[in-house]
């Protein structure tokens, strides 16, 4: 029996070396690689419910695969969401969630980089993220984001063309926001509730336009993930309970040779080093 188990373990190790995440996967971009054919349509998907949704972190083996230690499970979501848009009221603008729990929220913007290994990483780790997608960045491959939505990650609005909204009229802002609401609902089967203005630039016309488009909150951030380190807004250069963290769908050309998964792993280490875990933003807003 022991010999059989040992043989099985050896064969498994060989299989992992052959099929693991260290090599470039088909469709991954890189020097000399043939571009993958664009996937221009994506099926409507509904986020999974219950135990299949992100929130309960993956097992130790999944984390070791990505060079990480497991995260603690986040606390149960509050019975009443601490950020609510009152009926007929203004759309709230938030950079953090009011909480005393040592949790932060990961948001990822734009959608230009479409690394297939990132989809695998998110499936393995089960860390919840919210994707603020721009149509001009994702339209060449809408299908890439379908499995991420199907995994239960949040789908949110980041405009059609990524303009500086402060330079636009309220009607033009409404077209940017409502237009992306419609496209995301048509592609992925769910209408976003959250909106992030490009560059974090907004004004009261943005708020009014977002309300017309059915947005429940305008989401800014407290920290942004760069290539290897966090950029902090506060002078103490520390995470605080409820902080919203900004990252981007970026690849080696923008990350000085590092991949999307390497940047994400570094971000997760920075969060963990400060004693925080990751919760799902949509459970609090």
mmCIF file of C-alpha atoms in Angstrom:
data_model
loop_
_atom_site.group_PDB
_atom_site.id
_atom_site.type_symbol
_atom_site.label_atom_id
_atom_site.label_comp_id
_atom_site.label_asym_id
_atom_site.label_seq_id
_atom_site.Cartn_x
_atom_site.Cartn_y
_atom_site.Cartn_z
ATOM 1 C CA UNK A 1 0.000 0.000 0.000
ATOM 2 C CA UNK A 2 2.812 2.431 0.914
ATOM 3 C CA UNK A 3 4.600 1.669 -2.369
ATOM 4 C CA UNK A 4 1.404 2.353 -4.305
ATOM 5 C CA UNK A 5 0.914 5.730 -2.575
ATOM 6 C CA UNK A 6 4.545 6.675 -3.181
ATOM 7 C CA UNK A 7 4.268 5.764 -6.885
ATOM 8 C CA UNK A 8 1.045 7.781 -7.195
ATOM 9 C CA UNK A 9 2.679 10.825 -5.562
ATOM 10 C CA UNK A 10 5.683 10.603 -7.897
ATOM 11 C CA UNK A 11 3.479 10.414 -10.990
ATOM 12 C CA UNK A 12 1.433 13.379 -9.757
ATOM 13 C CA UNK A 13 4.583 15.451 -9.219
ATOM 14 C CA UNK A 14 5.731 14.717 -12.791
ATOM 15 C CA UNK A 15 2.322 15.722 -14.149
ATOM 16 C CA UNK A 16 2.436 18.988 -12.282
ATOM 17 C CA UNK A 17 5.864 19.807 -13.666
ATOM 18 C CA UNK A 18 4.604 19.190 -17.189
ATOM 19 C CA UNK A 19 1.317 21.094 -16.891
ATOM 20 C CA UNK A 20 2.090 23.640 -14.182
ATOM 21 C CA UNK A 21 1.847 27.427 -14.320
ATOM 22 C CA UNK A 22 5.498 28.255 -14.959
ATOM 23 C CA UNK A 23 5.313 28.000 -18.753
ATOM 24 C CA UNK A 24 3.425 30.262 -21.120
ATOM 25 C CA UNK A 25 -0.070 28.983 -21.774
ATOM 26 C CA UNK A 26 -1.726 28.919 -25.200
ATOM 27 C CA UNK A 27 -3.056 32.373 -25.982
ATOM 28 C CA UNK A 28 -0.741 34.124 -23.487
ATOM 29 C CA UNK A 29 0.953 37.192 -24.945
ATOM 30 C CA UNK A 30 4.706 37.342 -25.147
ATOM 31 C CA UNK A 31 7.654 37.917 -27.491
ATOM 32 C CA UNK A 32 7.390 35.636 -30.506
ATOM 33 C CA UNK A 33 4.063 34.204 -29.428
ATOM 34 C CA UNK A 34 1.311 34.011 -31.998
ATOM 35 C CA UNK A 35 -1.664 36.088 -30.881
ATOM 36 C CA UNK A 36 -4.688 34.129 -29.798
ATOM 37 C CA UNK A 37 -7.815 34.595 -31.907
ATOM 38 C CA UNK A 38 -10.107 37.216 -30.456
ATOM 39 C CA UNK A 39 -13.191 35.883 -28.736
ATOM 40 C CA UNK A 40 -15.840 38.441 -29.418
ATOM 41 C CA UNK A 41 -18.826 36.895 -27.721
ATOM 42 C CA UNK A 42 -19.341 35.655 -24.209
ATOM 43 C CA UNK A 43 -22.223 33.657 -22.807
ATOM 44 C CA UNK A 44 -24.466 35.174 -20.217
ATOM 45 C CA UNK A 45 -23.326 33.884 -16.861
ATOM 46 C CA UNK A 46 -24.758 34.010 -13.406
ATOM 47 C CA UNK A 47 -22.437 34.182 -10.379
ATOM 48 C CA UNK A 48 -22.393 30.931 -8.410
ATOM 49 C CA UNK A 49 -24.074 30.844 -5.048
ATOM 50 C CA UNK A 50 -23.166 29.296 -1.743
ATOM 51 C CA UNK A 51 -19.876 27.482 -1.240
ATOM 52 C CA UNK A 52 -18.747 27.915 -4.868
ATOM 53 C CA UNK A 53 -18.490 31.702 -4.670
ATOM 54 C CA UNK A 54 -15.206 33.385 -3.694
ATOM 55 C CA UNK A 55 -14.946 34.216 -0.031
ATOM 56 C CA UNK A 56 -13.856 30.934 1.575
ATOM 57 C CA UNK A 57 -10.152 30.901 0.617
ATOM 58 C CA UNK A 58 -8.711 27.921 -1.195
ATOM 59 C CA UNK A 59 -6.608 25.232 0.471
ATOM 60 C CA UNK A 60 -2.931 25.304 1.399
ATOM 61 C CA UNK A 61 -1.887 23.362 -1.715
ATOM 62 C CA UNK A 62 -3.509 25.953 -3.980
ATOM 63 C CA UNK A 63 -1.652 28.751 -2.219
ATOM 64 C CA UNK A 64 1.684 26.909 -2.378
ATOM 65 C CA UNK A 65 1.244 26.610 -6.140
ATOM 66 C CA UNK A 66 1.382 30.408 -6.335
ATOM 67 C CA UNK A 67 4.085 30.861 -3.682
ATOM 68 C CA UNK A 68 1.644 32.135 -1.052
ATOM 69 C CA UNK A 69 0.372 31.277 2.398
ATOM 70 C CA UNK A 70 -3.380 30.763 2.916
ATOM 71 C CA UNK A 71 -5.490 33.707 3.974
ATOM 72 C CA UNK A 72 -7.774 33.590 6.968
ATOM 73 C CA UNK A 73 -11.441 33.342 6.049
ATOM 74 C CA UNK A 74 -13.135 36.746 6.145
ATOM 75 C CA UNK A 75 -15.829 37.389 8.744
ATOM 76 C CA UNK A 76 -19.445 36.752 7.865
ATOM 77 C CA UNK A 77 -20.935 39.681 5.914
ATOM 78 C CA UNK A 78 -22.961 42.146 7.996
ATOM 79 C CA UNK A 79 -26.697 41.609 8.172
ATOM 80 C CA UNK A 80 -27.184 45.201 7.010
ATOM 81 C CA UNK A 81 -24.781 46.618 4.464
ATOM 82 C CA UNK A 82 -22.909 49.602 5.937
ATOM 83 C CA UNK A 83 -23.026 51.514 2.624
ATOM 84 C CA UNK A 84 -26.495 51.993 1.185
ATOM 85 C CA UNK A 85 -27.988 54.353 -1.362
ATOM 86 C CA UNK A 86 -31.175 55.679 0.139
ATOM 87 C CA UNK A 87 -34.266 55.758 -2.061
ATOM 88 C CA UNK A 88 -34.175 59.042 -3.943
ATOM 89 C CA UNK A 89 -30.866 59.973 -2.311
ATOM 90 C CA UNK A 90 -27.488 60.791 -3.789
ATOM 91 C CA UNK A 91 -25.156 58.048 -4.912
ATOM 92 C CA UNK A 92 -22.579 57.564 -2.111
ATOM 93 C CA UNK A 93 -18.901 58.066 -2.954
ATOM 94 C CA UNK A 94 -16.606 55.759 -0.980
ATOM 95 C CA UNK A 95 -12.897 55.000 -0.600
ATOM 96 C CA UNK A 96 -13.294 52.557 2.268
ATOM 97 C CA UNK A 97 -15.982 50.571 4.058
ATOM 98 C CA UNK A 98 -16.845 51.496 7.650
ATOM 99 C CA UNK A 99 -15.773 48.450 9.672
ATOM 100 C CA UNK A 100 -13.456 47.522 12.525
ATOM 101 C CA UNK A 101 -12.649 44.125 11.008
ATOM 102 C CA UNK A 102 -9.147 43.634 9.562
ATOM 103 C CA UNK A 103 -10.413 43.233 6.022
ATOM 104 C CA UNK A 104 -9.680 44.996 2.754
ATOM 105 C CA UNK A 105 -11.343 44.832 -0.656
ATOM 106 C CA UNK A 106 -9.514 44.228 -3.945
ATOM 107 C CA UNK A 107 -10.671 45.990 -7.093
ATOM 108 C CA UNK A 108 -9.103 45.577 -10.540
ATOM 109 C CA UNK A 109 -9.587 48.132 -13.303
ATOM 110 C CA UNK A 110 -9.790 48.473 -17.079
ATOM 111 C CA UNK A 111 -9.288 44.959 -18.553
ATOM 112 C CA UNK A 112 -6.488 45.498 -21.065
ATOM 113 C CA UNK A 113 -4.370 42.517 -19.949
ATOM 114 C CA UNK A 114 -6.034 39.139 -20.447
ATOM 115 C CA UNK A 115 -3.632 36.641 -18.903
ATOM 116 C CA UNK A 116 -5.228 33.159 -18.838
ATOM 117 C CA UNK A 117 -3.078 32.260 -15.830
ATOM 118 C CA UNK A 118 -4.859 34.941 -13.808
ATOM 119 C CA UNK A 119 -8.179 33.153 -14.348
ATOM 120 C CA UNK A 120 -6.580 29.955 -13.042
ATOM 121 C CA UNK A 121 -5.064 31.796 -10.088
ATOM 122 C CA UNK A 122 -8.400 33.260 -9.037
ATOM 123 C CA UNK A 123 -10.076 29.862 -9.347
ATOM 124 C CA UNK A 124 -7.381 28.295 -7.167
ATOM 125 C CA UNK A 125 -7.163 30.954 -4.449
ATOM 126 C CA UNK A 126 -10.869 31.877 -4.203
ATOM 127 C CA UNK A 127 -9.960 35.412 -3.163
ATOM 128 C CA UNK A 128 -12.844 37.748 -4.110
ATOM 129 C CA UNK A 129 -12.141 40.687 -6.411
ATOM 130 C CA UNK A 130 -14.333 43.269 -8.094
ATOM 131 C CA UNK A 131 -13.588 44.046 -11.743
ATOM 132 C CA UNK A 132 -14.240 47.598 -12.948
ATOM 133 C CA UNK A 133 -14.252 47.072 -16.721
ATOM 134 C CA UNK A 134 -13.932 49.570 -19.577
ATOM 135 C CA UNK A 135 -15.490 48.560 -22.883
ATOM 136 C CA UNK A 136 -12.659 49.926 -25.032
ATOM 137 C CA UNK A 137 -10.231 47.702 -23.084
ATOM 138 C CA UNK A 138 -12.273 44.481 -23.116
ATOM 139 C CA UNK A 139 -14.138 44.555 -26.420
ATOM 140 C CA UNK A 140 -11.440 42.576 -28.262
ATOM 141 C CA UNK A 141 -12.016 39.587 -25.984
ATOM 142 C CA UNK A 142 -15.234 39.810 -23.993
ATOM 143 C CA UNK A 143 -15.147 36.059 -23.393
ATOM 144 C CA UNK A 144 -11.991 36.275 -21.273
ATOM 145 C CA UNK A 145 -13.939 37.761 -18.350
ATOM 146 C CA UNK A 146 -16.850 35.296 -18.469
ATOM 147 C CA UNK A 147 -15.145 32.610 -16.315
ATOM 148 C CA UNK A 148 -14.143 35.253 -13.752
ATOM 149 C CA UNK A 149 -17.771 36.377 -13.501
ATOM 150 C CA UNK A 150 -18.837 32.728 -13.313
ATOM 151 C CA UNK A 151 -16.422 32.225 -10.399
ATOM 152 C CA UNK A 152 -18.434 34.861 -8.519
ATOM 153 C CA UNK A 153 -16.146 37.873 -8.812
ATOM 154 C CA UNK A 154 -17.823 41.255 -8.889
ATOM 155 C CA UNK A 155 -18.636 42.921 -12.222
ATOM 156 C CA UNK A 156 -18.558 46.722 -12.125
ATOM 157 C CA UNK A 157 -18.618 49.719 -14.466
ATOM 158 C CA UNK A 158 -15.580 51.785 -15.540
ATOM 159 C CA UNK A 159 -17.165 53.618 -18.538
ATOM 160 C CA UNK A 160 -17.160 52.886 -22.250
ATOM 161 C CA UNK A 161 -13.986 54.730 -23.283
ATOM 162 C CA UNK A 162 -12.158 55.750 -20.055
ATOM 163 C CA UNK A 163 -12.464 59.552 -20.362
ATOM 164 C CA UNK A 164 -11.794 62.205 -17.733
ATOM 165 C CA UNK A 165 -15.427 62.678 -16.735
ATOM 166 C CA UNK A 166 -14.808 66.131 -15.270
ATOM 167 C CA UNK A 167 -14.307 67.419 -18.814
ATOM 168 C CA UNK A 168 -17.687 66.116 -20.020
ATOM 169 C CA UNK A 169 -21.234 67.366 -19.674
ATOM 170 C CA UNK A 170 -23.678 65.441 -17.514
ATOM 171 C CA UNK A 171 -25.347 64.065 -20.632
ATOM 172 C CA UNK A 172 -22.028 62.863 -22.047
ATOM 173 C CA UNK A 173 -21.173 61.306 -18.698
ATOM 174 C CA UNK A 174 -24.529 59.568 -18.656
ATOM 175 C CA UNK A 175 -23.824 58.075 -22.086
ATOM 176 C CA UNK A 176 -20.463 56.749 -20.890
ATOM 177 C CA UNK A 177 -21.890 55.209 -17.716
ATOM 178 C CA UNK A 178 -25.276 53.982 -18.945
ATOM 179 C CA UNK A 179 -23.746 52.693 -22.164
ATOM 180 C CA UNK A 180 -21.360 50.485 -20.223
ATOM 181 C CA UNK A 181 -24.143 49.334 -17.914
ATOM 182 C CA UNK A 182 -26.012 48.062 -20.964
ATOM 183 C CA UNK A 183 -22.995 46.406 -22.574
ATOM 184 C CA UNK A 184 -21.967 44.568 -19.422
ATOM 185 C CA UNK A 185 -25.507 43.362 -18.764
ATOM 186 C CA UNK A 186 -25.862 42.161 -22.351
ATOM 187 C CA UNK A 187 -22.513 40.341 -22.280
ATOM 188 C CA UNK A 188 -22.524 38.841 -18.792
ATOM 189 C CA UNK A 189 -26.169 38.733 -17.772
ATOM 190 C CA UNK A 190 -25.973 41.075 -14.795
ATOM 191 C CA UNK A 191 -26.212 44.857 -14.476
ATOM 192 C CA UNK A 192 -23.395 46.401 -12.405
ATOM 193 C CA UNK A 193 -24.308 48.154 -9.186
ATOM 194 C CA UNK A 194 -20.930 49.825 -8.648
ATOM 195 C CA UNK A 195 -19.098 52.424 -10.722
ATOM 196 C CA UNK A 196 -15.571 53.821 -10.699
ATOM 197 C CA UNK A 197 -14.763 57.027 -12.591
ATOM 198 C CA UNK A 198 -11.540 56.833 -14.631
ATOM 199 C CA UNK A 199 -8.552 58.351 -12.795
ATOM 200 C CA UNK A 200 -10.850 58.807 -9.791
ATOM 201 C CA UNK A 201 -12.070 62.054 -11.363
ATOM 202 C CA UNK A 202 -15.703 62.895 -10.726
ATOM 203 C CA UNK A 203 -18.001 65.835 -9.978
ATOM 204 C CA UNK A 204 -21.614 66.308 -9.034
ATOM 205 C CA UNK A 205 -22.644 65.763 -12.652
ATOM 206 C CA UNK A 206 -21.002 62.327 -12.391
ATOM 207 C CA UNK A 207 -23.076 61.581 -9.334
ATOM 208 C CA UNK A 208 -26.277 62.627 -11.046
ATOM 209 C CA UNK A 209 -25.465 60.644 -14.189
ATOM 210 C CA UNK A 210 -24.585 57.559 -12.161
ATOM 211 C CA UNK A 211 -27.936 57.809 -10.373
ATOM 212 C CA UNK A 212 -29.744 57.950 -13.733
ATOM 213 C CA UNK A 213 -27.925 54.762 -14.750
ATOM 214 C CA UNK A 214 -28.941 52.815 -11.636
ATOM 215 C CA UNK A 215 -25.581 52.878 -9.859
ATOM 216 C CA UNK A 216 -25.643 52.247 -6.091
ATOM 217 C CA UNK A 217 -22.169 53.626 -5.249
ATOM 218 C CA UNK A 218 -19.180 55.397 -6.781
ATOM 219 C CA UNK A 219 -16.102 53.492 -5.625
ATOM 220 C CA UNK A 220 -12.693 55.153 -5.241
ATOM 221 C CA UNK A 221 -9.729 53.671 -3.310
ATOM 222 C CA UNK A 222 -7.243 54.142 -0.471
ATOM 223 C CA UNK A 223 -4.284 52.166 -1.837
ATOM 224 C CA UNK A 224 -3.137 51.276 -5.325
ATOM 225 C CA UNK A 225 -0.918 48.338 -6.194
ATOM 226 C CA UNK A 226 2.086 49.260 -8.299
ATOM 227 C CA UNK A 227 4.668 46.797 -9.620
ATOM 228 C CA UNK A 228 6.094 45.628 -6.298
ATOM 229 C CA UNK A 229 4.630 47.858 -3.606
ATOM 230 C CA UNK A 230 1.480 49.609 -2.502
ATOM 231 C CA UNK A 231 0.988 53.329 -3.018
ATOM 232 C CA UNK A 232 -0.796 54.744 0.050
ATOM 233 C CA UNK A 233 -2.957 57.843 0.372
ATOM 234 C CA UNK A 234 -2.408 58.158 4.118
ATOM 235 C CA UNK A 235 0.810 59.375 5.680
ATOM 236 C CA UNK A 236 1.217 56.313 7.909
ATOM 237 C CA UNK A 237 1.570 54.125 4.801
ATOM 238 C CA UNK A 238 -0.528 51.352 6.286
ATOM 239 C CA UNK A 239 -3.687 49.487 5.472
ATOM 240 C CA UNK A 240 -6.722 50.317 7.596
ATOM 241 C CA UNK A 241 -9.833 48.204 8.224
ATOM 242 C CA UNK A 242 -12.212 48.435 5.288
ATOM 243 C CA UNK A 243 -9.739 49.941 2.806
ATOM 244 C CA UNK A 244 -10.439 49.550 -0.897
ATOM 245 C CA UNK A 245 -7.329 48.550 -2.850
ATOM 246 C CA UNK A 246 -6.917 49.409 -6.533
ATOM 247 C CA UNK A 247 -5.054 47.227 -9.041
ATOM 248 C CA UNK A 248 -5.171 46.978 -12.829
ATOM 249 C CA UNK A 249 -5.289 44.284 -15.479
ATOM 250 C CA UNK A 250 -1.676 44.818 -16.539
ATOM 251 C CA UNK A 251 0.999 42.654 -18.108
ATOM 252 C CA UNK A 252 4.772 42.562 -18.595
ATOM 253 C CA UNK A 253 4.888 45.617 -20.851
ATOM 254 C CA UNK A 254 3.551 47.778 -18.006
ATOM 255 C CA UNK A 255 4.983 45.807 -15.090
ATOM 256 C CA UNK A 256 8.657 45.828 -16.185
ATOM 257 C CA UNK A 257 8.567 42.193 -17.209
ATOM 258 C CA UNK A 258 6.438 40.894 -14.362
ATOM 259 C CA UNK A 259 3.196 39.088 -15.079
ATOM 260 C CA UNK A 260 -0.317 39.810 -13.868
ATOM 261 C CA UNK A 261 -0.138 36.804 -11.542
ATOM 262 C CA UNK A 262 3.212 37.894 -10.101
ATOM 263 C CA UNK A 263 1.847 41.371 -9.384
ATOM 264 C CA UNK A 264 -1.266 39.869 -7.810
ATOM 265 C CA UNK A 265 0.781 37.504 -5.633
ATOM 266 C CA UNK A 266 2.893 40.436 -4.429
ATOM 267 C CA UNK A 267 -0.235 42.449 -3.625
ATOM 268 C CA UNK A 268 -1.659 39.563 -1.631
ATOM 269 C CA UNK A 269 1.601 39.244 0.337
ATOM 270 C CA UNK A 270 1.547 42.971 1.163
ATOM 271 C CA UNK A 271 -2.014 42.620 2.451
ATOM 272 C CA UNK A 272 -1.188 39.517 4.468
ATOM 273 C CA UNK A 273 2.001 40.989 5.951
ATOM 274 C CA UNK A 274 -0.125 43.627 7.671
ATOM 275 C CA UNK A 275 -2.466 41.057 9.182
ATOM 276 C CA UNK A 276 -5.434 41.601 6.861
ATOM 277 C CA UNK A 277 -7.623 39.267 4.857
ATOM 278 C CA UNK A 278 -9.794 39.976 1.804
ATOM 279 C CA UNK A 279 -13.582 40.279 1.800
ATOM 280 C CA UNK A 280 -16.108 40.669 -1.004
ATOM 281 C CA UNK A 281 -16.966 44.309 -1.681
ATOM 282 C CA UNK A 282 -20.498 43.560 -2.870
ATOM 283 C CA UNK A 283 -21.321 42.084 0.550
ATOM 284 C CA UNK A 284 -20.801 45.532 2.114
ATOM 285 C CA UNK A 285 -22.227 47.901 -0.521
#
